[in-house]
Amino acid sequence: MAPTSFLTLPNEITSEIFSHLRQIPLEYYHDTYTGWTGSTAHPRWRERTEAVRALSQTCKALQTHLLPWVWERFDCCFVPPARDSKWFIFVMSGLQRKAAGMKKMGKEVKESVRTLSNLLTKSDVEATLRSLKELLQMLPNLRTLHVIHCKTPGALGKAIKDIQLPSVATLIVPTEAANAVIGVCPNVLHIRCAGGAGSTIVGGLKKLPKCQVLDGMMDWVKDPKLVDRLVKNAPSSLHTVEIRRPVCEGLGIMSQDTAPAEWANIIPKLVQLKGLKTLIVTFPKATEEPVSDQATVDAARKVMRLLKRKGEETKLIVRRIQAPHYDPGSPKEEDRLVSEESEIFE
């Protein structure tokens, strides 16, 4: 058998190989993953970008072949260690530089970008947001917009209010930036709360008529009416909802290791979501399962049974997550799925 060249591998295999290199996880929750420079993304998540770009520079053939993977992700959230003390300035000036660089790129490069990750501070706000607006308009095939952190949501909203990003299907955004971003992404299918209580995200669902999935960390207990607003604002297309507790670094055991008993009283209201097909309940890992957790599962099971229709099925997914990044002094590792159980109602 003749040896297989990397250049002849199917695109699906190449993508699978690169997927094993570290990149910013789309389950990135700013409030729990910080700890490198205080707010920027840890440099270990540059692994995929740096490896693919280095490989693409080995020869002209690989440079051409790997172009879609080199530019598939466009991250504006890393700061080199030497700039730690001025990270809030560097990350904004970096976004300006990258936007200016993208303007000079050819059509093929601009069409290759699928995911844009960024964070916004209070440094040089006007110029940076102007650059961000120009950058967003240059990326016709952008599929995922990931706002890690935003200190200027009002200014962001004003800067981009008159543009539309119809290609964006996945929106990952913290609560404070949701109002600014949701209005310019009308075709979102999946929205994830990346930080905060989630109130503006739930309210913004009325502007997302095609949205199918709502997940991430939302505080369903802090605001007792949040689930009522979900029922009111959810589009008929919404078929998957996750119930997961928001966690902030430093809140200790109540935040890290327990789920609110009140979930058992909130979940029954989800029966009003007539399009709901899949309910995901995410608990922290526990040595012994609390009684309240079982009550929550029982309530969720009842809802999904009631939502079952003739000829269709509903699904309940119960997950347990170990979150080492909540521990003081931890290396801020990603969530680890400890267990996942699915129950089908048909």
mmCIF file of C-alpha atoms in Angstrom:
data_model
loop_
_atom_site.group_PDB
_atom_site.id
_atom_site.type_symbol
_atom_site.label_atom_id
_atom_site.label_comp_id
_atom_site.label_asym_id
_atom_site.label_seq_id
_atom_site.Cartn_x
_atom_site.Cartn_y
_atom_site.Cartn_z
ATOM 1 C CA MET A 1 0.000 0.000 0.000
ATOM 2 C CA ALA A 2 1.334 3.427 -0.944
ATOM 3 C CA PRO A 3 1.918 5.812 1.987
ATOM 4 C CA THR A 4 -0.869 8.314 2.622
ATOM 5 C CA SER A 5 0.064 11.985 2.350
ATOM 6 C CA PHE A 6 -1.399 14.447 4.833
ATOM 7 C CA LEU A 7 -2.536 16.429 1.823
ATOM 8 C CA THR A 8 -4.722 13.558 0.636
ATOM 9 C CA LEU A 9 -6.591 13.031 3.901
ATOM 10 C CA PRO A 10 -10.332 13.747 3.740
ATOM 11 C CA ASN A 11 -11.272 17.081 5.279
ATOM 12 C CA GLU A 12 -13.306 15.302 7.957
ATOM 13 C CA ILE A 13 -10.218 13.429 9.187
ATOM 14 C CA THR A 14 -8.092 16.573 9.160
ATOM 15 C CA SER A 15 -10.721 18.389 11.213
ATOM 16 C CA GLU A 16 -10.903 15.472 13.656
ATOM 17 C CA ILE A 17 -7.119 15.538 14.141
ATOM 18 C CA PHE A 18 -7.101 19.264 14.851
ATOM 19 C CA SER A 19 -10.083 18.964 17.212
ATOM 20 C CA HIS A 20 -7.836 17.181 19.723
ATOM 21 C CA LEU A 21 -5.661 20.272 20.106
ATOM 22 C CA ARG A 22 -6.660 22.761 22.772
ATOM 23 C CA GLN A 23 -8.783 25.717 21.768
ATOM 24 C CA ILE A 24 -11.130 27.969 23.707
ATOM 25 C CA PRO A 25 -14.010 25.690 24.670
ATOM 26 C CA LEU A 26 -17.460 26.829 23.666
ATOM 27 C CA GLU A 27 -18.482 25.857 27.209
ATOM 28 C CA TYR A 28 -16.269 28.713 28.395
ATOM 29 C CA TYR A 29 -17.831 30.519 31.359
ATOM 30 C CA HIS A 30 -15.888 33.683 32.086
ATOM 31 C CA ASP A 31 -16.796 33.853 35.769
ATOM 32 C CA THR A 32 -15.284 30.443 36.433
ATOM 33 C CA TYR A 33 -12.377 30.218 34.022
ATOM 34 C CA THR A 34 -10.519 33.429 34.824
ATOM 35 C CA GLY A 35 -7.303 33.334 36.778
ATOM 36 C CA TRP A 36 -4.562 33.809 34.182
ATOM 37 C CA THR A 37 -4.279 37.592 33.850
ATOM 38 C CA GLY A 38 -7.560 38.206 35.603
ATOM 39 C CA SER A 39 -9.814 38.292 32.577
ATOM 40 C CA THR A 40 -8.115 37.059 29.414
ATOM 41 C CA ALA A 41 -8.110 33.532 28.051
ATOM 42 C CA HIS A 42 -5.315 31.240 29.221
ATOM 43 C CA PRO A 43 -2.571 30.831 26.576
ATOM 44 C CA ARG A 44 -2.862 27.032 26.664
ATOM 45 C CA TRP A 45 -5.958 27.443 24.502
ATOM 46 C CA ARG A 46 -3.773 28.778 21.713
ATOM 47 C CA GLU A 47 -2.453 25.265 21.100
ATOM 48 C CA ARG A 48 -4.629 24.510 18.063
ATOM 49 C CA THR A 49 -4.083 27.900 16.444
ATOM 50 C CA GLU A 50 -0.315 27.832 16.924
ATOM 51 C CA ALA A 51 0.079 24.209 15.815
ATOM 52 C CA VAL A 52 -2.001 24.590 12.647
ATOM 53 C CA ARG A 53 -0.282 27.820 11.665
ATOM 54 C CA ALA A 54 3.176 26.326 12.259
ATOM 55 C CA LEU A 55 2.262 23.312 10.137
ATOM 56 C CA SER A 56 0.964 25.545 7.356
ATOM 57 C CA GLN A 57 4.344 27.306 7.153
ATOM 58 C CA THR A 58 6.350 24.162 6.415
ATOM 59 C CA CYS A 59 5.766 24.282 2.659
ATOM 60 C CA LYS A 60 3.707 26.025 0.004
ATOM 61 C CA ALA A 61 1.480 22.998 -0.554
ATOM 62 C CA LEU A 62 0.486 22.802 3.136
ATOM 63 C CA GLN A 63 0.042 26.561 3.321
ATOM 64 C CA THR A 64 -2.564 26.374 0.576
ATOM 65 C CA HIS A 65 -4.172 23.170 1.818
ATOM 66 C CA LEU A 66 -4.529 24.286 5.443
ATOM 67 C CA LEU A 67 -5.836 27.779 4.737
ATOM 68 C CA PRO A 68 -9.429 26.971 5.867
ATOM 69 C CA TRP A 69 -8.207 25.527 9.181
ATOM 70 C CA VAL A 70 -5.685 28.320 9.851
ATOM 71 C CA TRP A 71 -8.439 30.918 9.701
ATOM 72 C CA GLU A 72 -11.367 28.848 10.926
ATOM 73 C CA ARG A 73 -11.000 30.386 14.383
ATOM 74 C CA PHE A 74 -10.321 34.087 14.913
ATOM 75 C CA ASP A 75 -9.542 34.728 18.576
ATOM 76 C CA CYS A 76 -9.157 38.248 19.955
ATOM 77 C CA CYS A 77 -8.708 37.394 23.621
ATOM 78 C CA PHE A 78 -5.116 36.272 24.240
ATOM 79 C CA VAL A 79 -2.390 38.307 25.903
ATOM 80 C CA PRO A 80 1.307 37.291 25.983
ATOM 81 C CA PRO A 81 2.816 36.976 29.486
ATOM 82 C CA ALA A 82 5.038 40.003 28.903
ATOM 83 C CA ARG A 83 1.901 42.177 28.584
ATOM 84 C CA ASP A 84 0.065 40.862 31.647
ATOM 85 C CA SER A 85 0.184 44.116 33.556
ATOM 86 C CA LYS A 86 -1.506 45.988 30.686
ATOM 87 C CA TRP A 87 -3.736 43.157 29.453
ATOM 88 C CA PHE A 88 -6.832 45.381 29.302
ATOM 89 C CA ILE A 89 -5.040 47.714 26.866
ATOM 90 C CA PHE A 90 -3.345 44.994 24.832
ATOM 91 C CA VAL A 91 -6.483 42.985 24.160
ATOM 92 C CA MET A 92 -8.286 46.016 22.708
ATOM 93 C CA SER A 93 -5.343 47.238 20.623
ATOM 94 C CA GLY A 94 -4.882 43.640 19.486
ATOM 95 C CA LEU A 95 -8.437 43.535 18.190
ATOM 96 C CA GLN A 96 -7.794 46.735 16.244
ATOM 97 C CA ARG A 97 -4.624 45.269 14.708
ATOM 98 C CA LYS A 98 -6.324 42.023 13.745
ATOM 99 C CA ALA A 99 -9.262 43.820 12.181
ATOM 100 C CA ALA A 100 -6.873 45.984 10.134
ATOM 101 C CA GLY A 101 -4.974 42.876 9.084
ATOM 102 C CA MET A 102 -8.143 41.060 8.041
ATOM 103 C CA LYS A 103 -9.104 44.018 5.853
ATOM 104 C CA LYS A 104 -5.989 43.335 3.766
ATOM 105 C CA MET A 105 -6.701 39.623 3.398
ATOM 106 C CA GLY A 106 -8.175 38.064 0.317
ATOM 107 C CA LYS A 107 -11.741 36.871 -0.090
ATOM 108 C CA GLU A 108 -10.807 33.235 0.583
ATOM 109 C CA VAL A 109 -9.400 34.041 4.022
ATOM 110 C CA LYS A 110 -12.412 36.123 5.031
ATOM 111 C CA GLU A 111 -14.749 33.358 3.934
ATOM 112 C CA SER A 112 -12.826 30.788 6.016
ATOM 113 C CA VAL A 113 -13.583 32.324 9.430
ATOM 114 C CA ARG A 114 -16.265 30.341 11.244
ATOM 115 C CA THR A 115 -15.746 31.269 14.922
ATOM 116 C CA LEU A 116 -14.891 34.672 16.412
ATOM 117 C CA SER A 117 -14.009 34.928 20.122
ATOM 118 C CA ASN A 118 -13.435 38.292 21.734
ATOM 119 C CA LEU A 119 -13.486 40.176 25.006
ATOM 120 C CA LEU A 120 -13.966 43.895 25.476
ATOM 121 C CA THR A 121 -12.522 46.155 28.167
ATOM 122 C CA LYS A 122 -12.812 49.892 28.794
ATOM 123 C CA SER A 123 -9.608 50.801 26.960
ATOM 124 C CA ASP A 124 -9.860 52.842 23.737
ATOM 125 C CA VAL A 125 -13.487 51.824 23.423
ATOM 126 C CA GLU A 126 -14.618 53.927 20.470
ATOM 127 C CA ALA A 127 -11.786 52.942 18.121
ATOM 128 C CA THR A 128 -11.922 49.282 19.113
ATOM 129 C CA LEU A 129 -15.666 48.936 18.639
ATOM 130 C CA ARG A 130 -15.385 50.647 15.275
ATOM 131 C CA SER A 131 -12.794 48.026 14.322
ATOM 132 C CA LEU A 132 -14.990 45.233 15.660
ATOM 133 C CA LYS A 133 -17.937 46.437 13.595
ATOM 134 C CA GLU A 134 -15.792 46.476 10.452
ATOM 135 C CA LEU A 135 -14.410 43.037 11.268
ATOM 136 C CA LEU A 136 -17.830 41.470 11.741
ATOM 137 C CA GLN A 137 -18.977 42.815 8.386
ATOM 138 C CA MET A 138 -15.972 41.232 6.654
ATOM 139 C CA LEU A 139 -16.831 37.659 7.679
ATOM 140 C CA PRO A 140 -19.676 36.364 5.486
ATOM 141 C CA ASN A 141 -19.496 32.775 6.763
ATOM 142 C CA LEU A 142 -19.190 33.472 10.492
ATOM 143 C CA ARG A 143 -21.148 30.755 12.298
ATOM 144 C CA THR A 144 -20.258 31.219 15.970
ATOM 145 C CA LEU A 145 -19.891 34.515 17.829
ATOM 146 C CA HIS A 146 -18.344 34.052 21.268
ATOM 147 C CA VAL A 147 -18.307 37.109 23.537
ATOM 148 C CA ILE A 148 -16.200 36.051 26.502
ATOM 149 C CA HIS A 149 -16.426 39.236 28.502
ATOM 150 C CA CYS A 150 -17.793 42.737 27.922
ATOM 151 C CA LYS A 151 -17.201 45.781 30.099
ATOM 152 C CA THR A 152 -18.914 48.195 27.711
ATOM 153 C CA PRO A 153 -22.262 46.655 26.704
ATOM 154 C CA GLY A 154 -23.949 50.006 26.081
ATOM 155 C CA ALA A 155 -21.209 51.212 23.761
ATOM 156 C CA LEU A 156 -21.147 47.831 22.015
ATOM 157 C CA GLY A 157 -24.876 48.028 21.352
ATOM 158 C CA LYS A 158 -24.598 51.501 19.848
ATOM 159 C CA ALA A 159 -21.617 50.535 17.710
ATOM 160 C CA ILE A 160 -23.178 47.521 15.993
ATOM 161 C CA LYS A 161 -26.901 48.298 16.119
ATOM 162 C CA ASP A 162 -27.155 49.043 12.403
ATOM 163 C CA ILE A 163 -25.513 45.873 11.082
ATOM 164 C CA GLN A 164 -26.866 42.357 10.601
ATOM 165 C CA LEU A 165 -25.015 39.055 10.930
ATOM 166 C CA PRO A 166 -27.376 36.605 9.229
ATOM 167 C CA SER A 167 -24.811 33.791 9.052
ATOM 168 C CA VAL A 168 -24.366 33.497 12.845
ATOM 169 C CA ALA A 169 -26.115 30.357 14.090
ATOM 170 C CA THR A 170 -24.494 29.971 17.524
ATOM 171 C CA LEU A 171 -24.269 32.841 19.994
ATOM 172 C CA ILE A 172 -22.315 32.477 23.235
ATOM 173 C CA VAL A 173 -22.668 35.609 25.288
ATOM 174 C CA PRO A 174 -22.620 36.791 28.913
ATOM 175 C CA THR A 175 -25.769 38.344 30.343
ATOM 176 C CA GLU A 176 -24.450 41.904 30.230
ATOM 177 C CA ALA A 177 -23.757 41.820 26.482
ATOM 178 C CA ALA A 178 -26.862 39.925 25.360
ATOM 179 C CA ASN A 179 -29.011 42.958 24.517
ATOM 180 C CA ALA A 180 -26.237 44.408 22.377
ATOM 181 C CA VAL A 181 -25.609 41.277 20.331
ATOM 182 C CA ILE A 182 -28.910 39.422 20.017
ATOM 183 C CA GLY A 183 -30.504 42.115 17.884
ATOM 184 C CA VAL A 184 -27.900 41.792 15.120
ATOM 185 C CA CYS A 185 -27.995 37.989 14.912
ATOM 186 C CA PRO A 186 -31.579 37.222 13.784
ATOM 187 C CA ASN A 187 -30.921 33.659 12.600
ATOM 188 C CA VAL A 188 -29.421 32.211 15.769
ATOM 189 C CA LEU A 189 -30.305 28.552 16.353
ATOM 190 C CA HIS A 190 -28.365 28.043 19.584
ATOM 191 C CA ILE A 191 -27.779 30.592 22.346
ATOM 192 C CA ARG A 192 -25.655 29.910 25.419
ATOM 193 C CA CYS A 193 -25.369 32.025 28.568
ATOM 194 C CA ALA A 194 -21.646 32.421 29.229
ATOM 195 C CA GLY A 195 -21.944 34.316 32.500
ATOM 196 C CA GLY A 196 -24.351 36.190 34.731
ATOM 197 C CA ALA A 197 -27.944 35.384 35.674
ATOM 198 C CA GLY A 198 -29.249 35.054 32.105
ATOM 199 C CA SER A 199 -32.195 37.451 32.369
ATOM 200 C CA THR A 200 -31.402 39.475 29.227
ATOM 201 C CA ILE A 201 -30.805 36.296 27.248
ATOM 202 C CA VAL A 202 -34.213 34.902 28.164
ATOM 203 C CA GLY A 203 -35.785 38.271 27.357
ATOM 204 C CA GLY A 204 -33.975 38.381 24.032
ATOM 205 C CA LEU A 205 -35.461 35.106 22.834
ATOM 206 C CA LYS A 206 -38.422 37.040 21.422
ATOM 207 C CA LYS A 207 -35.977 38.475 18.854
ATOM 208 C CA LEU A 208 -34.730 35.018 17.850
ATOM 209 C CA PRO A 209 -37.643 33.360 16.037
ATOM 210 C CA LYS A 210 -35.506 30.430 14.839
ATOM 211 C CA CYS A 211 -33.754 29.597 18.118
ATOM 212 C CA GLN A 212 -33.797 25.886 18.942
ATOM 213 C CA VAL A 213 -31.397 25.478 21.878
ATOM 214 C CA LEU A 214 -30.978 27.472 25.108
ATOM 215 C CA ASP A 215 -28.259 26.358 27.497
ATOM 216 C CA GLY A 216 -25.425 27.516 29.735
ATOM 217 C CA MET A 217 -25.351 28.892 33.264
ATOM 218 C CA MET A 218 -28.502 30.793 34.194
ATOM 219 C CA ASP A 219 -29.762 31.576 37.666
ATOM 220 C CA TRP A 220 -33.284 30.163 37.633
ATOM 221 C CA VAL A 221 -33.611 30.731 41.401
ATOM 222 C CA LYS A 222 -32.360 34.287 41.917
ATOM 223 C CA ASP A 223 -35.209 35.631 39.786
ATOM 224 C CA PRO A 224 -38.312 33.475 40.392
ATOM 225 C CA LYS A 225 -39.991 34.943 37.310
ATOM 226 C CA LEU A 226 -37.188 34.011 34.919
ATOM 227 C CA VAL A 227 -38.813 30.750 33.902
ATOM 228 C CA ASP A 228 -42.117 32.568 33.394
ATOM 229 C CA ARG A 229 -40.383 34.957 31.002
ATOM 230 C CA LEU A 230 -38.869 31.980 29.222
ATOM 231 C CA VAL A 231 -42.335 30.544 28.640
ATOM 232 C CA LYS A 232 -43.533 33.930 27.398
ATOM 233 C CA ASN A 233 -40.599 34.760 25.111
ATOM 234 C CA ALA A 234 -39.524 31.365 23.786
ATOM 235 C CA PRO A 235 -40.141 30.869 20.058
ATOM 236 C CA SER A 236 -42.078 27.808 18.959
ATOM 237 C CA SER A 237 -38.844 26.464 17.462
ATOM 238 C CA LEU A 238 -37.172 26.086 20.900
ATOM 239 C CA HIS A 239 -36.831 22.343 21.498
ATOM 240 C CA THR A 240 -33.875 22.013 23.920
ATOM 241 C CA VAL A 241 -33.335 23.697 27.297
ATOM 242 C CA GLU A 242 -30.608 23.168 29.882
ATOM 243 C CA ILE A 243 -31.051 23.828 33.595
ATOM 244 C CA ARG A 244 -27.639 24.521 35.061
ATOM 245 C CA ARG A 245 -26.534 26.601 38.006
ATOM 246 C CA PRO A 246 -24.292 29.625 37.453
ATOM 247 C CA VAL A 247 -21.039 29.380 39.377
ATOM 248 C CA CYS A 248 -18.575 32.093 40.284
ATOM 249 C CA GLU A 249 -15.044 31.475 41.449
ATOM 250 C CA GLY A 250 -14.720 31.950 45.182
ATOM 251 C CA LEU A 251 -18.329 31.307 46.202
ATOM 252 C CA GLY A 252 -17.321 28.036 47.833
ATOM 253 C CA ILE A 253 -19.080 24.754 48.354
ATOM 254 C CA MET A 254 -22.668 25.958 47.946
ATOM 255 C CA SER A 255 -21.847 27.189 44.467
ATOM 256 C CA GLN A 256 -19.509 24.397 43.471
ATOM 257 C CA ASP A 257 -21.016 21.213 44.804
ATOM 258 C CA THR A 258 -24.759 21.646 45.112
ATOM 259 C CA ALA A 259 -27.792 22.323 42.957
ATOM 260 C CA PRO A 260 -30.716 24.405 44.276
ATOM 261 C CA ALA A 261 -33.588 22.440 45.757
ATOM 262 C CA GLU A 262 -35.883 25.103 44.261
ATOM 263 C CA TRP A 263 -35.363 23.580 40.817
ATOM 264 C CA ALA A 264 -38.007 21.006 41.673
ATOM 265 C CA ASN A 265 -40.554 23.835 41.968
ATOM 266 C CA ILE A 266 -39.401 25.723 38.869
ATOM 267 C CA ILE A 267 -39.100 22.903 36.339
ATOM 268 C CA PRO A 268 -42.852 22.018 36.291
ATOM 269 C CA LYS A 269 -43.516 25.385 34.594
ATOM 270 C CA LEU A 270 -41.578 24.170 31.559
ATOM 271 C CA VAL A 271 -44.572 22.037 30.608
ATOM 272 C CA GLN A 272 -45.908 25.240 29.017
ATOM 273 C CA LEU A 273 -43.135 25.063 26.392
ATOM 274 C CA LYS A 274 -45.111 22.984 23.927
ATOM 275 C CA GLY A 275 -42.177 22.619 21.541
ATOM 276 C CA LEU A 276 -39.791 21.283 24.183
ATOM 277 C CA LYS A 277 -38.325 17.929 23.135
ATOM 278 C CA THR A 278 -35.145 17.671 25.212
ATOM 279 C CA LEU A 279 -34.543 18.834 28.778
ATOM 280 C CA ILE A 280 -30.995 18.730 30.148
ATOM 281 C CA VAL A 281 -30.471 18.948 33.901
ATOM 282 C CA THR A 282 -26.831 19.461 34.856
ATOM 283 C CA PHE A 283 -25.767 18.775 38.433
ATOM 284 C CA PRO A 284 -22.344 19.138 40.039
ATOM 285 C CA LYS A 285 -20.641 15.868 40.915
ATOM 286 C CA ALA A 286 -21.676 14.691 44.396
ATOM 287 C CA THR A 287 -20.348 11.891 46.607
ATOM 288 C CA GLU A 288 -23.880 11.217 47.730
ATOM 289 C CA GLU A 289 -26.822 12.371 45.693
ATOM 290 C CA PRO A 290 -28.851 14.941 47.671
ATOM 291 C CA VAL A 291 -32.545 14.244 48.143
ATOM 292 C CA SER A 292 -33.314 17.522 46.387
ATOM 293 C CA ASP A 293 -31.517 16.320 43.257
ATOM 294 C CA GLN A 294 -33.831 13.338 42.977
ATOM 295 C CA ALA A 295 -36.845 15.596 43.478
ATOM 296 C CA THR A 296 -35.583 17.740 40.591
ATOM 297 C CA VAL A 297 -35.168 14.702 38.352
ATOM 298 C CA ASP A 298 -38.661 13.472 39.252
ATOM 299 C CA ALA A 299 -40.121 16.883 38.358
ATOM 300 C CA ALA A 300 -38.232 16.913 35.047
ATOM 301 C CA ARG A 301 -39.357 13.385 34.247
ATOM 302 C CA LYS A 302 -42.975 14.340 34.815
ATOM 303 C CA VAL A 303 -42.688 17.364 32.521
ATOM 304 C CA MET A 304 -41.219 15.352 29.662
ATOM 305 C CA ARG A 305 -43.899 12.682 30.032
ATOM 306 C CA LEU A 306 -46.620 15.321 29.812
ATOM 307 C CA LEU A 307 -45.004 16.885 26.728
ATOM 308 C CA LYS A 308 -44.877 13.596 24.847
ATOM 309 C CA ARG A 309 -47.174 13.556 21.849
ATOM 310 C CA LYS A 310 -48.460 10.709 19.754
ATOM 311 C CA GLY A 311 -45.842 9.654 17.239
ATOM 312 C CA GLU A 312 -43.123 11.795 18.857
ATOM 313 C CA GLU A 313 -40.713 11.260 21.713
ATOM 314 C CA THR A 314 -39.205 13.485 24.379
ATOM 315 C CA LYS A 315 -35.903 13.088 26.160
ATOM 316 C CA LEU A 316 -34.536 13.859 29.619
ATOM 317 C CA ILE A 317 -30.756 14.051 30.003
ATOM 318 C CA VAL A 318 -29.300 14.099 33.524
ATOM 319 C CA ARG A 319 -25.619 15.025 33.677
ATOM 320 C CA ARG A 320 -23.106 15.312 36.476
ATOM 321 C CA ILE A 321 -20.139 17.604 36.002
ATOM 322 C CA GLN A 322 -16.853 17.815 37.848
ATOM 323 C CA ALA A 323 -15.552 21.355 37.726
ATOM 324 C CA PRO A 324 -11.944 21.526 38.941
ATOM 325 C CA HIS A 325 -11.583 25.166 37.928
ATOM 326 C CA TYR A 326 -13.840 26.193 40.824
ATOM 327 C CA ASP A 327 -11.178 25.161 43.341
ATOM 328 C CA PRO A 328 -8.785 27.845 44.625
ATOM 329 C CA GLY A 329 -5.371 27.463 43.021
ATOM 330 C CA SER A 330 -6.603 25.047 40.350
ATOM 331 C CA PRO A 331 -5.205 25.204 36.800
ATOM 332 C CA LYS A 332 -8.646 26.287 35.534
ATOM 333 C CA GLU A 333 -9.291 23.068 33.670
ATOM 334 C CA GLU A 334 -12.478 22.584 31.667
ATOM 335 C CA ASP A 335 -15.588 20.900 33.006
ATOM 336 C CA ARG A 336 -15.390 17.114 33.004
ATOM 337 C CA LEU A 337 -18.475 15.077 32.276
ATOM 338 C CA VAL A 338 -18.655 12.453 35.031
ATOM 339 C CA SER A 339 -21.910 10.815 34.010
ATOM 340 C CA GLU A 340 -24.787 11.263 31.610
ATOM 341 C CA GLU A 341 -28.044 9.357 31.632
ATOM 342 C CA SER A 342 -30.777 9.686 29.037
ATOM 343 C CA GLU A 343 -34.394 8.675 29.373
ATOM 344 C CA ILE A 344 -36.685 8.533 26.350
ATOM 345 C CA PHE A 345 -40.442 8.965 26.617
ATOM 346 C CA GLU A 346 -42.388 7.580 23.681
#
